[in-house]
Coordinates of C-alpha atoms in Angstrom, one line a residue:
X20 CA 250.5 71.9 294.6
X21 CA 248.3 74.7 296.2
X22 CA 246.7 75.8 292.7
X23 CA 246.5 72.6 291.8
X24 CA 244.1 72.0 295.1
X25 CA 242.1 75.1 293.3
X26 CA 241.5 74.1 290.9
X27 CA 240.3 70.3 292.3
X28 CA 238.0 72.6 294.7
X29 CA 237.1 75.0 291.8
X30 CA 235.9 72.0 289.6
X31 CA 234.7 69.8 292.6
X32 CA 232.4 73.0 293.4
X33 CA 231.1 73.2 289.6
X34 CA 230.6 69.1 289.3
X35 CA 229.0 68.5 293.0
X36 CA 227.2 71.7 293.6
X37 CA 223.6 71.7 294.9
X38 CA 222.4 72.8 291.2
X39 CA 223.7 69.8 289.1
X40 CA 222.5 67.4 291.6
X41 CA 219.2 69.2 292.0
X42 CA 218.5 68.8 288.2
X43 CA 219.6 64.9 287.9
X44 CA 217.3 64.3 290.8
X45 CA 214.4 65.7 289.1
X46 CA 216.4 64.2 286.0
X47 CA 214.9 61.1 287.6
X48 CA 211.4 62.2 288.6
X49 CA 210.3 63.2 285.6
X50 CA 211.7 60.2 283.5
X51 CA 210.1 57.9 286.2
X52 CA 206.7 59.6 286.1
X53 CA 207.0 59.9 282.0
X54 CA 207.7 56.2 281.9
X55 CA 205.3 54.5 283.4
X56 CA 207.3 53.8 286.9
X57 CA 209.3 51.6 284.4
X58 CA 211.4 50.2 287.3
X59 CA 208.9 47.4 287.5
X60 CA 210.3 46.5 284.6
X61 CA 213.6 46.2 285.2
X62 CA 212.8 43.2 287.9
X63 CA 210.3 41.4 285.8
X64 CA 211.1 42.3 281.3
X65 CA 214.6 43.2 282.6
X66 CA 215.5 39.5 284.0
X67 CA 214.0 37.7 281.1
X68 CA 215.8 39.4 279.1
X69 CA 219.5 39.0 280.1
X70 CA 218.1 35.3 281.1
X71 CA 218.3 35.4 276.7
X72 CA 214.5 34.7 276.3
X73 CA 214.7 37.2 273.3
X74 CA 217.5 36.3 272.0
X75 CA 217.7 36.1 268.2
X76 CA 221.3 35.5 266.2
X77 CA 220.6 38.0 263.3
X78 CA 219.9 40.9 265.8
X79 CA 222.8 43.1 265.7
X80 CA 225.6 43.3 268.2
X81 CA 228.4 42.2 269.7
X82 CA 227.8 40.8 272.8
X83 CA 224.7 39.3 274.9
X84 CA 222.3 41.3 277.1
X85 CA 224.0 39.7 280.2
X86 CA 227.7 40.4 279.0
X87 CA 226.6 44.2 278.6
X88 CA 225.1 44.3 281.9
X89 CA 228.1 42.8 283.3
X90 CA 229.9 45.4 281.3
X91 CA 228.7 48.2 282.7
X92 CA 228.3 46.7 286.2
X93 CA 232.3 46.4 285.9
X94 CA 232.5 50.3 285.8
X95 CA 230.1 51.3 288.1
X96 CA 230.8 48.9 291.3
X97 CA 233.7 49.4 292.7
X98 CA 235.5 51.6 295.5
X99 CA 232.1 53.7 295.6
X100 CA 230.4 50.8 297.1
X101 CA 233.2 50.2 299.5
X102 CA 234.9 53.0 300.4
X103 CA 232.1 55.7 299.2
X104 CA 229.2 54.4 301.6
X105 CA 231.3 54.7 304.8
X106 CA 232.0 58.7 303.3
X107 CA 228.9 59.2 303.3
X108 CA 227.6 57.8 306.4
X109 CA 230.4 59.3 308.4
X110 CA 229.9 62.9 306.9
X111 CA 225.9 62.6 306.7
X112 CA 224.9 59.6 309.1
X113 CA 223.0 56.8 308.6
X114 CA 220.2 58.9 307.4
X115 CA 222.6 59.0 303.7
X116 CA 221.4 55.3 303.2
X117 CA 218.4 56.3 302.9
X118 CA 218.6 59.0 299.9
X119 CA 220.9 56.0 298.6
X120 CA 218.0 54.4 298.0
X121 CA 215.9 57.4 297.0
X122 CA 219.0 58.3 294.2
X123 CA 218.9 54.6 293.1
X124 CA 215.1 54.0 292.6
X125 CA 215.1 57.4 290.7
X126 CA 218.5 56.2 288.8
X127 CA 216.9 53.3 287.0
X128 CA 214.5 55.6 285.2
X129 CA 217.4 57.7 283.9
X130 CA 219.2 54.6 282.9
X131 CA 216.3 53.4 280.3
X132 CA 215.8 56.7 279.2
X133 CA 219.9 57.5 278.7
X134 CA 220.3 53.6 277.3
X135 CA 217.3 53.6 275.0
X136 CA 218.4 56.7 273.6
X137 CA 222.1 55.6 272.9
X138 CA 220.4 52.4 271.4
X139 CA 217.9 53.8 268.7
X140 CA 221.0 56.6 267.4
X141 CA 223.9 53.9 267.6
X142 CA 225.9 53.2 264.3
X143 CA 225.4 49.9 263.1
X144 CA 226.9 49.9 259.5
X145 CA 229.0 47.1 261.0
X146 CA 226.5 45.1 262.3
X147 CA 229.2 43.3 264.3
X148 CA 230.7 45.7 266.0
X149 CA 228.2 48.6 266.7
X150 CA 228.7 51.9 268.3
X151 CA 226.8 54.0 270.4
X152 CA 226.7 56.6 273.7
X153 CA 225.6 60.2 274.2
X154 CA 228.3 61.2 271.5
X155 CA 226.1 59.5 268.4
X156 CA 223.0 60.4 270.0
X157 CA 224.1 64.2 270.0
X158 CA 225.6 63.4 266.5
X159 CA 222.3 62.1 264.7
X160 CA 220.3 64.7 266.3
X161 CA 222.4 67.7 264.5
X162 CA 222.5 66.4 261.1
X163 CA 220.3 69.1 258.6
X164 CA 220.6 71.7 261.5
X165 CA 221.6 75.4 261.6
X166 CA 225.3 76.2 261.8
X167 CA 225.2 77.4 265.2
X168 CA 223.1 74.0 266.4
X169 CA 225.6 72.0 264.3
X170 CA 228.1 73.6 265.7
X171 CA 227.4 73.6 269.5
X172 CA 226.7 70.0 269.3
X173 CA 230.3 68.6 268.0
X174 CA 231.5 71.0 270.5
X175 CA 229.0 69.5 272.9
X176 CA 230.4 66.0 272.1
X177 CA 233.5 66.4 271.9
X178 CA 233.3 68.0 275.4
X179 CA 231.7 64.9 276.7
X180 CA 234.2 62.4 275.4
X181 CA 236.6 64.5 276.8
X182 CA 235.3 64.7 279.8
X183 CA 234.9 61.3 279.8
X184 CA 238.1 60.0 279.3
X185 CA 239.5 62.3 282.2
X186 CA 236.8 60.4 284.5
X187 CA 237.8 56.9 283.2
X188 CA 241.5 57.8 283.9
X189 CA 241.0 59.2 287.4
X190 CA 238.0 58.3 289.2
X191 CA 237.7 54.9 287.1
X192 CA 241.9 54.0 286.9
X193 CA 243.9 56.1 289.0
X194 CA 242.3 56.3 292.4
X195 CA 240.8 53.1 292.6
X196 CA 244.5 51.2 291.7
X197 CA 246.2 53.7 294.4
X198 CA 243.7 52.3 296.9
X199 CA 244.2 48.7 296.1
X200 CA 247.9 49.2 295.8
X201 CA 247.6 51.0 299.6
X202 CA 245.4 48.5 300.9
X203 CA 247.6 45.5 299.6
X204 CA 250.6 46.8 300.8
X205 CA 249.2 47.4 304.3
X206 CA 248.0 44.0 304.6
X207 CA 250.3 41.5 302.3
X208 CA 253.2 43.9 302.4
X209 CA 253.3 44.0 298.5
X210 CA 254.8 47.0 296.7
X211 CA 252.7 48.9 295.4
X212 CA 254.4 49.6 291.9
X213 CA 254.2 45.4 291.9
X214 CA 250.4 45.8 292.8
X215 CA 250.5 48.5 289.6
X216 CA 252.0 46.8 287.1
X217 CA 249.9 43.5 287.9
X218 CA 246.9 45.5 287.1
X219 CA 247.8 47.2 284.5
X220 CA 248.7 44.0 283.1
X221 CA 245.5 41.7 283.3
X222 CA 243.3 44.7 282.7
X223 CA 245.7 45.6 279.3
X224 CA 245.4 41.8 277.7
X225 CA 241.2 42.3 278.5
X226 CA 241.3 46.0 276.5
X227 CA 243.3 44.4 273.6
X228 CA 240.8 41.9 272.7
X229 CA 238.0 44.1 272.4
X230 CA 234.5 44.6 273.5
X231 CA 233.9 41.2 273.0
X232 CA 236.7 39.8 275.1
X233 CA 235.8 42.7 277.7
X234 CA 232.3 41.5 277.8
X235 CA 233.2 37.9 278.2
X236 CA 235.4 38.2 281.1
X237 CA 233.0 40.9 283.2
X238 CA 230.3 38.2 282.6
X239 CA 232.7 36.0 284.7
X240 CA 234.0 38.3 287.0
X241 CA 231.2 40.4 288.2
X242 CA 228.6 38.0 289.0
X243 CA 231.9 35.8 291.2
X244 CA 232.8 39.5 292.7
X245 CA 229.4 40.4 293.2
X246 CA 228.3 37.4 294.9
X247 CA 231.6 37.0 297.2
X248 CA 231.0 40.6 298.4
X249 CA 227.4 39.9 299.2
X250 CA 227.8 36.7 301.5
X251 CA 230.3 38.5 302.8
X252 CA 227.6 41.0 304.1
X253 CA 224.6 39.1 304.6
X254 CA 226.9 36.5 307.3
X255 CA 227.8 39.9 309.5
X256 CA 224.1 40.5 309.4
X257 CA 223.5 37.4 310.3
X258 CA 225.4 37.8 313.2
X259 CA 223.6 40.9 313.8
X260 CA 220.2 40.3 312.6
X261 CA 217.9 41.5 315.8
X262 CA 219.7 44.7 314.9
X263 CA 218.1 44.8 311.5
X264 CA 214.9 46.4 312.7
X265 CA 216.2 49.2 314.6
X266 CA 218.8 49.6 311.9
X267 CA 216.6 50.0 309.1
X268 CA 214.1 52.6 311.8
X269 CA 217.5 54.4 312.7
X270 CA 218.4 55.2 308.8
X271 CA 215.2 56.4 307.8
X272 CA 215.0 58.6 310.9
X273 CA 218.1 59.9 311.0
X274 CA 217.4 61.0 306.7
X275 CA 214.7 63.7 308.1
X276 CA 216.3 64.5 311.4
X277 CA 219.5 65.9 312.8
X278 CA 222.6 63.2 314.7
X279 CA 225.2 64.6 317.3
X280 CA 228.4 63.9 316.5
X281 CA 230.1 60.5 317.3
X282 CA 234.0 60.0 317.0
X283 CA 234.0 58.4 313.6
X284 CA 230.1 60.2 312.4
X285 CA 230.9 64.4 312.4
X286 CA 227.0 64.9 313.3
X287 CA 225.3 66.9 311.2
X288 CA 220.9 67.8 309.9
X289 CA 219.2 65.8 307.3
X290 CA 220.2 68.0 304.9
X291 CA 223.5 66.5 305.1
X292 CA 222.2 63.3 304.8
X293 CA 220.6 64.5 302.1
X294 CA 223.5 65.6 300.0
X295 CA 226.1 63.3 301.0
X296 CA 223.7 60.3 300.3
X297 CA 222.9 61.5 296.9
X298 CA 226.5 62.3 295.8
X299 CA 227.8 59.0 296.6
X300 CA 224.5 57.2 295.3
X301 CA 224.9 59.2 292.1
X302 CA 229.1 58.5 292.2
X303 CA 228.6 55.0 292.4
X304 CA 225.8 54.0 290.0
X305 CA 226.7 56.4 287.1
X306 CA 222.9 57.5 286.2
X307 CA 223.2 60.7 284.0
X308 CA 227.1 60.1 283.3
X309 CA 226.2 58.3 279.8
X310 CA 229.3 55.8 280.6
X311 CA 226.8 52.9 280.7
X312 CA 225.1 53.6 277.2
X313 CA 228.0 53.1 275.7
X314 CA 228.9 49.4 277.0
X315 CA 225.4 48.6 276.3
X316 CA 225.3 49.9 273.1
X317 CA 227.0 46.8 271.8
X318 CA 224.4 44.8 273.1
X319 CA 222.7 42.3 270.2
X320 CA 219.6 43.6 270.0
X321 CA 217.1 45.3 267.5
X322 CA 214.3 46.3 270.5
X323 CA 216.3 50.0 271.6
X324 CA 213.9 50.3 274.9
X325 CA 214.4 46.3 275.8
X326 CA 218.4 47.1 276.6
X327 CA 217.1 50.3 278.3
X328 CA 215.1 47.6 280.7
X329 CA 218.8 45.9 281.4
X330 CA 220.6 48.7 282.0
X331 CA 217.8 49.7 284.9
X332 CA 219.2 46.5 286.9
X333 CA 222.5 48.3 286.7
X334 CA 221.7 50.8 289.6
X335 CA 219.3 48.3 291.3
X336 CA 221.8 46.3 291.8
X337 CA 225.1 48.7 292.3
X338 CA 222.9 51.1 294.9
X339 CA 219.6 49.2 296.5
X340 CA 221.6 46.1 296.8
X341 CA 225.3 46.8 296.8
X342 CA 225.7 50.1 298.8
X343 CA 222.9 49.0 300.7
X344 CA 224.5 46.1 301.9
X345 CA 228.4 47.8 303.1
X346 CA 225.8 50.5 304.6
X347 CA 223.9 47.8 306.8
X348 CA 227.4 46.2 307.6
X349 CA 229.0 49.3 308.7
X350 CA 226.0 50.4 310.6
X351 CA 225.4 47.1 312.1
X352 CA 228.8 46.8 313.8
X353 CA 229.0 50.2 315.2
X354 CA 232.0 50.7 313.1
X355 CA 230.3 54.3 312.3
X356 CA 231.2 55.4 315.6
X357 CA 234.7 53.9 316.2
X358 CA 237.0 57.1 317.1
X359 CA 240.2 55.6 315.6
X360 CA 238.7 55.9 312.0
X361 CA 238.2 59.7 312.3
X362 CA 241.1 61.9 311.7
X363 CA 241.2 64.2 314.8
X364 CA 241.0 67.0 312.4
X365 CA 242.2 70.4 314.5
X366 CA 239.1 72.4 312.7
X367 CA 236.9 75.4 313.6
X368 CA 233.5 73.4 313.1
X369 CA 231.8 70.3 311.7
X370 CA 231.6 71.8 308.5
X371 CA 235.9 72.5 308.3
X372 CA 236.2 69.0 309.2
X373 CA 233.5 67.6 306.2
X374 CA 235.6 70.1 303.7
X375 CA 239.2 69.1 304.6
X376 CA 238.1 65.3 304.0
X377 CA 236.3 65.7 300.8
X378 CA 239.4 67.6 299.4
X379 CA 241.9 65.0 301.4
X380 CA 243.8 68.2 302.2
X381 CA 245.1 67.7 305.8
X382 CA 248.1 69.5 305.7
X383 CA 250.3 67.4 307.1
X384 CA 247.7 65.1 309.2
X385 CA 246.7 61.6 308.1
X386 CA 244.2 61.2 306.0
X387 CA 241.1 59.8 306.2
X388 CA 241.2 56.3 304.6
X389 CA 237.1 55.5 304.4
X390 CA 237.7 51.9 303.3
X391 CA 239.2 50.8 306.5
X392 CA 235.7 51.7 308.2
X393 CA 234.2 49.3 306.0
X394 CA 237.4 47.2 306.8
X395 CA 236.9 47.3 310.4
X396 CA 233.2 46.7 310.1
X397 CA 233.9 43.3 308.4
X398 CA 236.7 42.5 310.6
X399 CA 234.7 43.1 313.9
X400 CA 231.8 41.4 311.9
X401 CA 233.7 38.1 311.4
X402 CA 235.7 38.1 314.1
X403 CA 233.6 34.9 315.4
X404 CA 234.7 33.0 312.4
X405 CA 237.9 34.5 311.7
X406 CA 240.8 37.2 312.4
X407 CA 240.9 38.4 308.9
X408 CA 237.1 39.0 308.0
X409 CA 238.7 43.0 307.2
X410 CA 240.4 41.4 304.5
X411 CA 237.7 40.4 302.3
X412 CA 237.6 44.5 301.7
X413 CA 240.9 44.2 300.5
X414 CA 239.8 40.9 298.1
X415 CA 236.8 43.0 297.1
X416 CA 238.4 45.9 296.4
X417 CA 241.8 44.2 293.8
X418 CA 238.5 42.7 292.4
X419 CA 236.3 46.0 291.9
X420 CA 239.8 47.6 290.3
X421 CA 240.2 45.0 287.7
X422 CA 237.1 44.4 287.0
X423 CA 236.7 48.5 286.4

């Protein structure tokens, strides 16, 4: 077990170190400044056309602008948005929100430019069922090349499918089942090999039927999840809505200055607002990853850089709404500073206690659970209507995992 926690640090160092998240982030300036500030788009061409004013039956494709959207929206919202946030803004502060929304702006630009990219070198000799990602992009771009270019890039895409799959397995299957099957068993005292095998079930008959089928029912799901979680949010701060102001002045404060520590927050400089907020901004909505160009890929359409103004809305709405929203909630209700959600971590300094719960390696002590920050923000949130506001986390959450 010890080497195995070596090598989770060793590759956690290589995947989240300041260099990789350095390039994405200027990743994103320069595709924003090369584009035009295309993110206009996204909110005005992007609407109309998942609204299907473009729409023509002899594009190519497989499924509808919308259903690809919702497609990719399936993968990228989830536990990140729940669980993630509170991460963040107990290991960086309030202040994390902020380069949320920095991360997310710049996002949308490296969504067209990944998406539109996927779209112009997908494979559509079946027009029906067309196929597309980083993978053909890499692939049409080494044909006629030297053997050394031809070379490195099947390595380079077979590396990335790879890599890929092990993502899809862990961060996208694995951990996100083992928190719904925790947080189910906690609070409806199901098993959590039932909880298991229930998921594994619906999300098996979705993956049989095919993109199509998968596209269909995340054009049903996501918009009923997405919508549940955000009332959810906007009646706490409703509740709490003379707060808003100082909130939003505390967050963008805190993102250039340094916080002292407070029970549940570990204190810490901007700079740890900084990073914290980008990782999880950058976990959550996928921008870079090349996940996303693949659902959309399938989308029917003949206009490459029009499905590249769709997939923009993906992090608009997965990081400037979504994360922005469980951020205000948790923020809102003081459920940043609540002691019993910290794990009273016997650790040298600040910076011990951030390590041990990025790695979850508490030897022996409890570990930190951030979902049940967000839980408690909704329950204390609610508790004017209700006793069990904590368990719309839980609802969200069995809803993110399937939908993922």
């Amino acid at each position: 077990m010890n080497n195995f926690n070596v090598w989770v640090e060793a590759i956690n160092a290589v995947l989240w170190s300041n260099t990789v998240l350095y390039t994405l982030l200027f990743t994103g300036i320069v595709f924003t400044i090369w584009s035009g500030f295309s993110q206009y788009y996204a909110l005005t061409h992007g609407f109309k056309v998942i609204r299907g004013d473009y729409d023509k039956a002899s594009d190519p494709g497989a499924i509808t602008h919308f259903q690809a959207l919702s497609a990719a929206l399936s993968a990228t919202v989830g536990l990140g948005n729940i669980g993630g946030v509170a991460l963040a803004i107990s290991l960086g502060g309030p202040g994390a929100v902020f380069w949320m929304w920095v991360v997310g702006f710049l996002g949308m630009g490296i969504k067209l430019t990944e998406v539109s990219l996927a779209m112009l070198h997908r494979d559509t000799s079946d027009p029906d069922n067309p196929n597309g990602g980083p993978m053909w992009v890499i692939d049409k771009n080494i044909e006629g090349k030297s053997k050394p270019i031809f070379f490195f890039g099947k390595l380079l895409g077979g590396v990335f499918c790879v890599a890929l799959i092990c993502s899809t397995i862990t961060a996208g299957n694995l951990f996100q089942t083992w928190n719904v099957a925790e947080l189910t068993e906690s609070y409806f005292n199901v098993p959590g090999y039932v909880t298991g095998l229930i998921l594994a079930t619906l999300v098996g008959a979705v993956i049989i039927g095919g993109i199509k089928r998968i596209g269909a029912v995340a054009s049903k799901l996501v918009p009923f999840m997405l919508i549940l979680y955000i009332l959810a949010c906007l009646v706490v701060l409703s509740v709490n809505f003379d707060q808003i102001p100082a909130m939003l002045t505390l967050i963008v404060t805190s993102a250039f200055s340094s916080l002292e520590s407070s029970n549940a927050f570990i204190g810490g400089t901007a700079g740890y607002a900084f990073m914290y907020g980008m990782q999880r901004a950058l976990f959550s909505n996928e921008a870079g990853q090349g996940s996303a160009a693949i659902a959309h890929s399938t989308a029917k359409t003949k206009h490459p850089v029009r499905e590249g103004a769709v997939a923009m809305l993906g992090p608009f709405i997965d990081t400037l709404i979504i994360c922005t929203m469980t951020g205000l909630v948790i923020i809102s209700t003081g459920a940043w500073k609540h002691t019993e959600f910290f794990v009273n971590i016997s650790a040298a300094s600040a910076e011990d206690a951030r390590q041990a719960i990025e790695l979850g390696i508490f030897q022996g002590r409890e570990l930190f659970n951030s979902s049940l920050l967000t839980s408690f923000a909704f329950k204390d949130g609610l508790s004017f209507l209700f006793d069990f506001g904590d368990k719309i986390v839980t609802i969200s959450v069995l809803l993110f995992a399937v939908s993922t």
